[in-house]
mmCIF file of C-alpha atoms and ligand atoms in Angstrom:
data_model
loop_
_atom_site.group_PDB
_atom_site.id
_atom_site.type_symbol
_atom_site.label_atom_id
_atom_site.label_comp_id
_atom_site.label_asym_id
_atom_site.label_seq_id
_atom_site.Cartn_x
_atom_site.Cartn_y
_atom_site.Cartn_z
ATOM 1 C CA MET A 1 24.566 -6.941 -14.735
ATOM 2 C CA ASP A 2 22.328 -5.745 -17.542
ATOM 3 C CA PRO A 3 19.114 -5.140 -15.124
ATOM 4 C CA LEU A 4 17.024 -5.089 -18.897
ATOM 5 C CA GLN A 5 16.333 -7.332 -21.921
ATOM 6 C CA TRP A 6 17.264 -6.427 -25.098
ATOM 7 C CA ALA A 7 16.694 -7.702 -28.706
ATOM 8 C CA ILE A 8 16.884 -6.899 -32.145
ATOM 9 C CA ASP A 9 13.314 -5.269 -33.588
ATOM 10 C CA PRO A 10 12.718 -6.103 -37.501
ATOM 11 C CA TRP A 11 14.777 -2.785 -37.927
ATOM 12 C CA GLU A 12 17.947 -3.818 -36.627
ATOM 13 C CA LYS A 13 17.180 -1.241 -34.017
ATOM 14 C CA ILE A 14 18.380 -2.722 -30.243
ATOM 15 C CA VAL A 15 15.682 -2.219 -28.363
ATOM 16 C CA PRO A 16 14.539 -3.037 -24.635
ATOM 17 C CA ILE A 17 12.107 -5.910 -24.197
ATOM 18 C CA HIS A 18 11.568 -6.674 -20.765
ATOM 19 C CA ILE A 19 13.458 -5.992 -17.605
ATOM 20 C CA ALA A 20 15.764 -8.759 -16.501
ATOM 21 C CA TRP A 21 14.129 -11.258 -14.442
ATOM 22 C CA PHE A 22 17.308 -11.534 -11.661
ATOM 23 C CA LEU A 23 15.585 -8.205 -10.285
ATOM 24 C CA ILE A 24 13.214 -10.308 -8.856
ATOM 25 C CA TRP A 25 15.427 -11.807 -6.549
ATOM 26 C CA VAL A 26 17.343 -8.374 -6.224
ATOM 27 C CA ALA A 27 13.796 -7.245 -4.966
ATOM 28 C CA ALA A 28 12.742 -10.506 -2.458
ATOM 29 C CA ILE A 29 16.776 -9.740 -1.042
ATOM 30 C CA ALA A 30 15.789 -6.165 -0.392
ATOM 31 C CA GLY A 31 12.808 -7.156 1.302
ATOM 32 C CA LEU A 32 13.492 -9.049 3.489
ATOM 33 C CA LEU A 33 17.100 -7.322 4.413
ATOM 34 C CA PHE A 34 14.783 -4.672 5.373
ATOM 35 C CA VAL A 35 12.816 -6.609 7.719
ATOM 36 C CA ILE A 36 15.714 -8.350 9.244
ATOM 37 C CA VAL A 37 17.569 -5.146 10.009
ATOM 38 C CA HIS A 38 14.429 -3.483 11.254
ATOM 39 C CA ALA A 39 13.474 -6.169 13.433
ATOM 40 C CA ILE A 40 17.392 -6.309 15.366
ATOM 41 C CA PHE A 41 16.748 -2.472 15.612
ATOM 42 C CA VAL A 42 13.309 -2.965 17.371
ATOM 43 C CA ARG A 43 14.735 -5.770 19.524
ATOM 44 C CA TYR A 44 17.699 -4.399 20.577
ATOM 45 C CA PHE A 45 18.608 -0.595 20.088
ATOM 46 C CA ALA A 46 14.804 0.856 19.705
ATOM 47 C CA ARG A 47 13.738 3.055 22.779
ATOM 48 C CA PRO A 48 10.137 3.121 24.221
ATOM 49 C CA ARG A 49 8.151 5.405 22.193
ATOM 50 C CA GLN A 50 7.491 8.734 24.267
ATOM 51 C CA PHE A 51 4.769 10.987 22.841
ATOM 52 C CA GLU A 52 3.810 14.640 23.587
ATOM 53 C CA PRO A 53 0.557 14.517 26.342
ATOM 54 C CA ASP A 54 -2.567 15.545 24.780
ATOM 55 C CA ALA A 55 -3.386 18.798 24.285
ATOM 56 C CA ALA A 56 -7.297 18.633 25.502
ATOM 57 C CA PRO A 57 -7.691 16.345 28.541
ATOM 58 C CA VAL A 58 -9.491 13.173 27.287
ATOM 59 C CA VAL A 59 -12.290 11.469 29.247
ATOM 60 C CA PRO A 60 -11.542 8.036 28.709
ATOM 61 C CA ALA A 61 -15.691 6.978 29.719
ATOM 62 C CA GLN A 62 -16.568 8.895 26.517
ATOM 63 C CA ILE A 63 -14.474 6.990 24.137
ATOM 64 C CA PRO A 64 -16.771 3.930 22.868
ATOM 65 C CA GLU A 65 -14.254 0.619 24.508
ATOM 66 C CA ARG A 66 -14.344 -0.533 20.658
ATOM 67 C CA VAL A 67 -13.120 2.667 18.597
ATOM 68 C CA PRO A 68 -14.685 1.908 14.788
ATOM 69 C CA ARG A 69 -11.345 2.134 12.191
ATOM 70 C CA HIS A 70 -12.407 0.624 9.385
ATOM 71 C CA SER A 71 -16.306 0.079 7.895
ATOM 72 C CA LEU A 72 -17.284 -3.062 6.057
ATOM 73 C CA THR A 73 -16.755 -1.711 2.458
ATOM 74 C CA ALA A 74 -13.065 -0.262 2.965
ATOM 75 C CA ARG A 75 -12.062 -4.221 4.336
ATOM 76 C CA ALA A 76 -13.624 -5.720 1.844
ATOM 77 C CA PHE A 77 -11.443 -3.515 -0.621
ATOM 78 C CA HIS A 78 -8.512 -4.179 1.080
ATOM 79 C CA TRP A 79 -9.188 -7.887 1.297
ATOM 80 C CA ILE A 80 -9.865 -7.973 -2.660
ATOM 81 C CA MET A 81 -7.222 -6.077 -3.472
ATOM 82 C CA ALA A 82 -4.752 -7.772 -1.514
ATOM 83 C CA ALA A 83 -6.029 -11.415 -3.076
ATOM 84 C CA SER A 84 -6.007 -9.723 -6.695
ATOM 85 C CA MET A 85 -2.114 -8.947 -5.797
ATOM 86 C CA PHE A 86 -0.535 -11.492 -4.591
ATOM 87 C CA THR A 87 -2.460 -13.225 -7.460
ATOM 88 C CA LEU A 88 -0.571 -11.215 -9.861
ATOM 89 C CA LEU A 89 2.553 -11.574 -7.989
ATOM 90 C CA PHE A 90 2.854 -15.353 -8.291
ATOM 91 C CA THR A 91 1.149 -15.610 -11.670
ATOM 92 C CA ALA A 92 3.828 -12.812 -13.222
ATOM 93 C CA PHE A 93 6.711 -14.249 -11.139
ATOM 94 C CA LEU A 94 6.446 -18.322 -10.537
ATOM 95 C CA PRO A 95 7.097 -19.115 -14.200
ATOM 96 C CA LYS A 96 10.046 -16.766 -14.353
ATOM 97 C CA VAL A 97 11.256 -18.401 -11.539
ATOM 98 C CA GLY A 98 10.726 -22.515 -13.338
ATOM 99 C CA PHE A 99 7.482 -23.274 -11.939
ATOM 100 C CA GLN A 100 6.155 -22.884 -15.549
ATOM 101 C CA PHE A 101 1.975 -22.603 -16.224
ATOM 102 C CA ASP A 102 -0.522 -21.090 -18.622
ATOM 103 C CA TRP A 103 -0.401 -17.556 -16.465
ATOM 104 C CA VAL A 104 -0.807 -14.670 -18.929
ATOM 105 C CA THR A 105 -5.391 -15.871 -18.370
ATOM 106 C CA TYR A 106 -4.893 -15.496 -14.536
ATOM 107 C CA HIS A 107 -2.514 -12.858 -14.863
ATOM 108 C CA TRP A 108 -4.957 -10.515 -16.455
ATOM 109 C CA ILE A 109 -8.405 -11.776 -14.521
ATOM 110 C CA ALA A 110 -6.062 -10.917 -11.432
ATOM 111 C CA GLY A 111 -5.167 -7.283 -13.108
ATOM 112 C CA SER A 112 -8.712 -6.708 -13.923
ATOM 113 C CA VAL A 113 -10.514 -7.218 -10.319
ATOM 114 C CA LEU A 114 -7.185 -4.937 -9.129
ATOM 115 C CA THR A 115 -8.370 -2.495 -11.596
ATOM 116 C CA PHE A 116 -12.072 -2.320 -10.757
ATOM 117 C CA SER A 117 -11.508 -2.311 -7.333
ATOM 118 C CA ILE A 118 -8.466 0.670 -7.318
ATOM 119 C CA LEU A 119 -11.093 2.786 -9.685
ATOM 120 C CA PHE A 120 -13.870 1.814 -6.800
ATOM 121 C CA HIS A 121 -11.365 3.012 -3.950
ATOM 122 C CA ILE A 122 -10.490 6.072 -5.720
ATOM 123 C CA ILE A 123 -14.289 7.168 -5.794
ATOM 124 C CA HIS A 124 -15.017 5.700 -2.058
ATOM 125 C CA ALA A 125 -12.233 7.768 -0.630
ATOM 126 C CA SER A 126 -12.730 10.944 -2.709
ATOM 127 C CA PHE A 127 -16.354 11.445 -1.834
ATOM 128 C CA PHE A 128 -17.266 8.950 1.125
ATOM 129 C CA MET A 129 -13.936 8.807 3.317
ATOM 130 C CA ASP A 130 -11.778 11.376 5.284
ATOM 131 C CA PHE A 131 -9.161 12.114 1.925
ATOM 132 C CA TRP A 132 -7.325 13.486 3.841
ATOM 133 C CA SER A 133 -6.163 11.394 6.361
ATOM 134 C CA ILE A 134 -3.615 9.914 4.249
ATOM 135 C CA TRP A 135 -1.579 12.101 2.894
ATOM 136 C CA PRO A 136 1.674 13.693 5.858
ATOM 137 C CA ASP A 137 0.292 17.147 7.641
ATOM 138 C CA LYS A 138 1.849 19.585 9.320
ATOM 139 C CA ILE A 139 2.331 18.146 12.354
ATOM 140 C CA ASP A 140 3.414 15.351 10.974
ATOM 141 C CA LEU A 141 6.469 16.725 8.828
ATOM 142 C CA ARG A 142 6.952 18.613 12.117
ATOM 143 C CA ASP A 143 6.911 15.350 14.424
ATOM 144 C CA ALA A 144 9.259 13.202 11.614
ATOM 145 C CA GLY A 145 11.910 16.787 12.372
ATOM 146 C CA ARG A 146 11.435 15.812 16.179
ATOM 147 C CA ARG A 147 11.952 12.099 15.950
ATOM 148 C CA ILE A 148 14.643 12.408 13.911
ATOM 149 C CA LEU A 149 16.274 14.771 16.766
ATOM 150 C CA ARG A 150 15.686 12.762 19.548
ATOM 151 C CA PHE A 151 17.299 9.320 17.782
ATOM 152 C CA MET A 152 20.379 11.000 17.233
ATOM 153 C CA GLY A 153 20.669 12.110 20.548
ATOM 154 C CA ASN A 154 19.394 15.666 20.168
ATOM 155 C CA SER A 155 16.924 17.488 22.596
ATOM 156 C CA ALA A 156 13.657 18.150 21.054
ATOM 157 C CA PRO A 157 10.289 17.620 22.754
ATOM 158 C CA PRO A 158 8.073 14.140 21.817
ATOM 159 C CA PRO A 159 6.455 14.288 19.065
ATOM 160 C CA ASP A 160 2.323 14.148 19.023
ATOM 161 C CA LYS A 161 0.227 10.881 19.093
ATOM 162 C CA PHE A 162 -0.664 10.352 15.385
ATOM 163 C CA ALA A 163 -3.754 11.140 13.472
ATOM 164 C CA LYS A 164 -5.688 7.933 11.871
ATOM 165 C CA TYR A 165 -2.425 7.110 10.179
ATOM 166 C CA PRO A 166 1.074 7.841 11.423
ATOM 167 C CA LEU A 167 3.479 9.601 9.083
ATOM 168 C CA GLU A 168 5.284 6.000 7.966
ATOM 169 C CA ASN A 169 1.917 4.157 6.917
ATOM 170 C CA LYS A 170 0.936 7.151 4.931
ATOM 171 C CA LEU A 171 4.359 6.923 3.055
ATOM 172 C CA TYR A 172 3.937 3.661 2.425
ATOM 173 C CA HIS A 173 0.549 4.273 0.676
ATOM 174 C CA ALA A 174 2.240 6.634 -1.343
ATOM 175 C CA ALA A 175 5.235 4.209 -2.470
ATOM 176 C CA ILE A 176 2.056 1.655 -3.007
ATOM 177 C CA MET A 177 0.124 3.823 -4.948
ATOM 178 C CA ALA A 178 3.143 4.766 -7.158
ATOM 179 C CA ALA A 179 4.375 1.195 -7.824
ATOM 180 C CA GLY A 180 0.556 -0.281 -8.611
ATOM 181 C CA LEU A 181 -0.389 3.082 -10.438
ATOM 182 C CA SER A 182 2.193 2.091 -12.748
ATOM 183 C CA ALA A 183 1.465 -1.877 -13.139
ATOM 184 C CA ILE A 184 -2.182 -1.100 -13.583
ATOM 185 C CA VAL A 185 -2.362 1.670 -16.358
ATOM 186 C CA THR A 186 0.751 -0.359 -18.322
ATOM 187 C CA GLY A 187 -1.105 -3.464 -17.335
ATOM 188 C CA VAL A 188 -4.661 -2.482 -18.740
ATOM 189 C CA PHE A 189 -2.585 -1.139 -22.321
ATOM 190 C CA MET A 190 -0.527 -4.840 -22.288
ATOM 191 C CA MET A 191 -3.789 -6.454 -22.316
ATOM 192 C CA PHE A 192 -4.321 -5.306 -26.154
ATOM 193 C CA ARG A 193 -1.682 -7.131 -26.383
ATOM 194 C CA VAL A 194 -3.195 -10.576 -25.463
ATOM 195 C CA ARG A 195 -7.199 -11.759 -26.137
ATOM 196 C CA THR A 196 -9.036 -10.578 -23.595
ATOM 197 C CA ILE A 197 -12.973 -10.055 -23.177
ATOM 198 C CA PHE A 198 -12.582 -6.469 -22.865
ATOM 199 C CA PHE A 199 -11.779 -4.950 -25.905
ATOM 200 C CA PRO A 200 -10.285 -6.131 -29.085
ATOM 201 C CA ARG A 201 -6.907 -7.329 -29.119
ATOM 202 C CA ASN A 202 -4.228 -4.509 -31.447
ATOM 203 C CA PRO A 203 -0.672 -4.900 -30.668
ATOM 204 C CA TYR A 204 -0.536 -2.428 -33.352
ATOM 205 C CA LEU A 205 -2.103 0.010 -30.547
ATOM 206 C CA PHE A 206 1.658 1.500 -30.315
ATOM 207 C CA SER A 207 5.103 1.759 -31.474
ATOM 208 C CA ASP A 208 7.462 -1.122 -30.912
ATOM 209 C CA MET A 209 9.957 1.085 -28.667
ATOM 210 C CA THR A 210 6.880 2.399 -26.820
ATOM 211 C CA TRP A 211 5.423 -1.573 -26.122
ATOM 212 C CA CYS A 212 9.273 -1.900 -24.800
ATOM 213 C CA MET A 213 9.050 0.507 -22.333
ATOM 214 C CA MET A 214 5.556 -0.311 -21.505
ATOM 215 C CA TYR A 215 6.985 -3.755 -20.185
ATOM 216 C CA VAL A 216 10.237 -2.475 -18.800
ATOM 217 C CA LEU A 217 7.532 -0.229 -16.586
ATOM 218 C CA HIS A 218 5.145 -2.708 -15.765
ATOM 219 C CA GLY A 219 8.253 -5.185 -15.049
ATOM 220 C CA LEU A 220 9.616 -2.673 -12.422
ATOM 221 C CA ALA A 221 5.999 -1.844 -10.996
ATOM 222 C CA GLY A 222 6.195 -5.299 -10.349
ATOM 223 C CA VAL A 223 9.789 -5.980 -8.868
ATOM 224 C CA GLY A 224 9.042 -2.306 -6.813
ATOM 225 C CA LEU A 225 5.851 -4.216 -5.288
ATOM 226 C CA ILE A 226 7.123 -7.842 -4.126
ATOM 227 C CA ALA A 227 9.309 -5.602 -1.864
ATOM 228 C CA LEU A 228 6.465 -3.324 -0.699
ATOM 229 C CA ILE A 229 3.977 -6.068 -0.048
ATOM 230 C CA MET A 230 6.551 -7.868 1.874
ATOM 231 C CA VAL A 231 6.928 -5.253 4.459
ATOM 232 C CA HIS A 232 3.662 -4.750 4.083
ATOM 233 C CA VAL A 233 3.147 -8.131 5.627
ATOM 234 C CA TYR A 234 5.882 -8.210 8.041
ATOM 235 C CA PHE A 235 4.376 -5.058 9.720
ATOM 236 C CA GLY A 236 1.403 -6.440 9.609
ATOM 237 C CA LEU A 237 2.164 -9.801 11.426
ATOM 238 C CA ARG A 238 4.514 -7.288 14.488
ATOM 239 C CA PRO A 239 3.069 -7.460 17.684
ATOM 240 C CA GLU A 240 2.837 -4.122 18.103
ATOM 241 C CA LYS A 241 0.888 -3.059 15.156
ATOM 242 C CA ARG A 242 -1.486 -6.395 15.631
ATOM 243 C CA ALA A 243 -4.654 -3.851 16.544
ATOM 244 C CA ILE A 244 -3.872 -1.933 13.814
ATOM 245 C CA THR A 245 -4.057 -6.172 11.457
ATOM 246 C CA LYS A 246 -6.930 -7.008 13.265
ATOM 247 C CA SER A 247 -8.769 -3.858 12.765
ATOM 248 C CA MET A 248 -8.461 -4.513 9.372
ATOM 249 C CA ILE A 249 -10.272 -7.873 10.189
ATOM 250 C CA PHE A 250 -13.020 -6.881 12.435
ATOM 251 C CA GLY A 251 -13.173 -2.921 11.433
ATOM 252 C CA SER A 252 -12.723 -1.431 15.445
ATOM 253 C CA MET A 253 -9.524 -1.076 17.658
ATOM 254 C CA SER A 254 -9.580 -1.353 21.939
ATOM 255 C CA ARG A 255 -9.833 2.441 23.213
ATOM 256 C CA ASP A 256 -6.622 1.705 25.308
ATOM 257 C CA PHE A 257 -4.604 1.182 22.084
ATOM 258 C CA TYR A 258 -6.229 4.052 20.941
ATOM 259 C CA LEU A 259 -5.824 6.476 23.916
ATOM 260 C CA LYS A 260 -2.357 4.820 23.636
ATOM 261 C CA GLU A 261 -1.334 5.955 20.335
ATOM 262 C CA HIS A 262 -3.978 8.482 18.486
ATOM 263 C CA ASP A 263 -4.695 11.642 19.438
ATOM 264 C CA PRO A 264 -8.421 12.065 19.408
ATOM 265 C CA GLN A 265 -7.408 15.881 18.825
ATOM 266 C CA ARG A 266 -6.400 14.847 15.371
ATOM 267 C CA TRP A 267 -8.688 11.699 15.126
ATOM 268 C CA PRO A 268 -11.639 11.793 16.608
ATOM 269 C CA VAL A 269 -13.666 8.689 17.141
ATOM 270 C CA GLU A 270 -16.300 7.649 14.524
ATOM 271 C CA SER A 271 -19.980 6.502 15.143
ATOM 272 C CA PRO A 272 -20.232 3.511 15.387
ATOM 273 C CA THR A 273 -23.638 3.160 14.764
ATOM 274 C CA SER A 274 -25.222 2.696 11.272
ATOM 275 C CA SER A 275 -27.700 5.519 12.217
ATOM 276 C CA PRO A 276 -24.737 7.959 11.614
ATOM 277 C CA VAL A 277 -24.302 10.642 14.945
ATOM 278 C CA SER A 278 -24.980 14.234 13.742
ATOM 279 C CA LYS A 279 -21.721 16.683 14.395
ATOM 280 C CA GLU A 280 -24.527 18.834 16.237
ATOM 281 C CA GLU A 281 -25.194 15.553 18.539
ATOM 282 C CA ALA A 282 -22.131 14.411 18.735
ATOM 283 C CA PRO A 283 -19.924 14.330 21.934
ATOM 284 C CA GLU A 284 -16.773 16.379 21.784
ATOM 285 C CA GLY A 285 -14.186 14.632 19.975
ATOM 286 C CA LEU A 286 -16.997 12.336 17.941
ATOM 287 C CA ARG A 287 -17.880 12.595 14.260
ATOM 288 C CA ASP A 288 -20.087 10.296 11.694
ATOM 289 C CA ALA A 289 -17.721 7.703 10.219
ATOM 290 C CA GLY A 290 -16.812 7.402 6.737
HETATM 291 C C1 HEM B 1 1.033 -7.152 -8.888
HETATM 292 C C2 HEM B 1 0.529 -6.587 -9.708
HETATM 293 C C3 HEM B 1 1.505 -6.805 -10.944
HETATM 294 C C4 HEM B 1 2.779 -7.702 -11.082
HETATM 295 C C5 HEM B 1 3.183 -8.409 -10.374
HETATM 296 C C6 HEM B 1 2.822 -8.041 -12.544
HETATM 297 C C7 HEM B 1 3.250 -8.207 -12.917
HETATM 298 C C8 HEM B 1 4.119 -8.668 -14.666
HETATM 299 C C9 HEM B 1 5.182 -9.574 -15.433
HETATM 300 C C10 HEM B 1 6.524 -9.056 -14.997
HETATM 301 C C11 HEM B 1 4.815 -9.124 -17.050
HETATM 302 C C12 HEM B 1 5.290 -9.856 -17.810
HETATM 303 C C13 HEM B 1 6.028 -8.853 -18.244
HETATM 304 C C14 HEM B 1 7.187 -8.464 -19.331
HETATM 305 O O1 HEM B 1 6.892 -9.937 -20.516
HETATM 306 O O2 HEM B 1 8.061 -7.562 -19.914
HETATM 307 C C15 HEM B 1 2.914 -8.974 -16.742
HETATM 308 C C16 HEM B 1 3.021 -9.334 -17.729
HETATM 309 C C17 HEM B 1 1.511 -8.694 -17.997
HETATM 310 N N1 HEM B 1 0.337 -8.071 -17.372
HETATM 311 FE FE1 HEM B 1 1.065 -7.893 -15.413
HETATM 312 N N2 HEM B 1 1.500 -7.621 -13.302
HETATM 313 C C18 HEM B 1 0.809 -6.720 -12.114
HETATM 314 C C19 HEM B 1 -0.122 -5.604 -12.959
HETATM 315 C C20 HEM B 1 -1.170 -6.082 -13.735
HETATM 316 C C21 HEM B 1 -2.628 -5.926 -13.581
HETATM 317 C C22 HEM B 1 -3.036 -5.065 -12.757
HETATM 318 C C23 HEM B 1 -2.809 -6.239 -15.221
HETATM 319 C C24 HEM B 1 -4.026 -5.341 -15.859
HETATM 320 C C25 HEM B 1 -4.846 -4.666 -16.128
HETATM 321 C C26 HEM B 1 -2.214 -6.650 -15.985
HETATM 322 C C27 HEM B 1 -1.917 -7.176 -16.770
HETATM 323 C C28 HEM B 1 -0.580 -7.983 -17.867
HETATM 324 C C29 HEM B 1 -0.648 -8.435 -18.729
HETATM 325 C C30 HEM B 1 -1.576 -8.396 -19.934
HETATM 326 C C31 HEM B 1 0.989 -8.802 -19.641
HETATM 327 C C32 HEM B 1 0.759 -9.259 -20.695
HETATM 328 C C33 HEM B 1 1.276 -10.623 -20.882
HETATM 329 C C34 HEM B 1 1.713 -11.102 -22.099
HETATM 330 O O3 HEM B 1 2.074 -9.975 -22.926
HETATM 331 O O4 HEM B 1 1.971 -12.020 -22.471
HETATM 332 N N3 HEM B 1 -0.586 -6.366 -14.889
HETATM 333 N N4 HEM B 1 3.150 -8.535 -15.759
#
């Protein structure tokens, strides 16, 4: 079973032109298997989570009842990105599995929305949010080691509570970033092969072989995104993650959930008001929202 489709170019050379479309099913089944195995593991085998007690005692009354987690801008970005991602997946893959329609125009329009929203997100996250909060830090790596040891029945101290994002979320972000950026960069170049409102069509921009590689990379990133998005939606729907999902709709999470899972030293509460509380005025553990 060849994962690529091949053709013969005008110079009689054999070149790869697309991925083989059975990879759509491989990705969908891989995503489904992950979901099933994870759900069984959590239901029947996982032990209740244990965290190291907070290093500094926390006074719950100092934490607001609703802890702000995602600003309106960050939420708007997330849902615009989600809508464009789903449109891209459906417009790309439905025709390949038998539902024929004129998909290319919808596809590049959704691709352009995704591209602009990601450009916006990069600027927003770099200059207006806590850029490093989504990258693994030393405590995450130490705690990953502790969690593996404890899982295998060895003795190790419990991990610390999480910062704003657990390690799993940070790793997921890195994976979706790699697949998403590959699809975007190749997709923007592939727009030169079709008629769009942005630039004149120019199919001679690259050599045939470069175009072939671009289509193959675009396809691989695309099927990778099928599995990644399935896993993302599954976690968003899991009962123990519901507080996080709701915070992506309403912007905040309950104090109880915050204190149960998050370490106020690693993720200080952000100020909920639109008139920001300066660091000097803010009580211990409170800082401005990004
Ligand atoms: C979730 C993300 C995406 C998925 C799953 C996806 C999937 C696909 C697939 C499977 C194809 C057919 C490739 C082939 O024939 O070998 C394709 C073509 C294409 N995609 Fe995407 N894509 C995504 C993102 C994007 C983005 C962000 C853009 C633009 C910025 C884009 C623009 C295009 C264009 C212009 C074509 C070529 C159409 C043609 O040559 O007929 N795609 N996409």
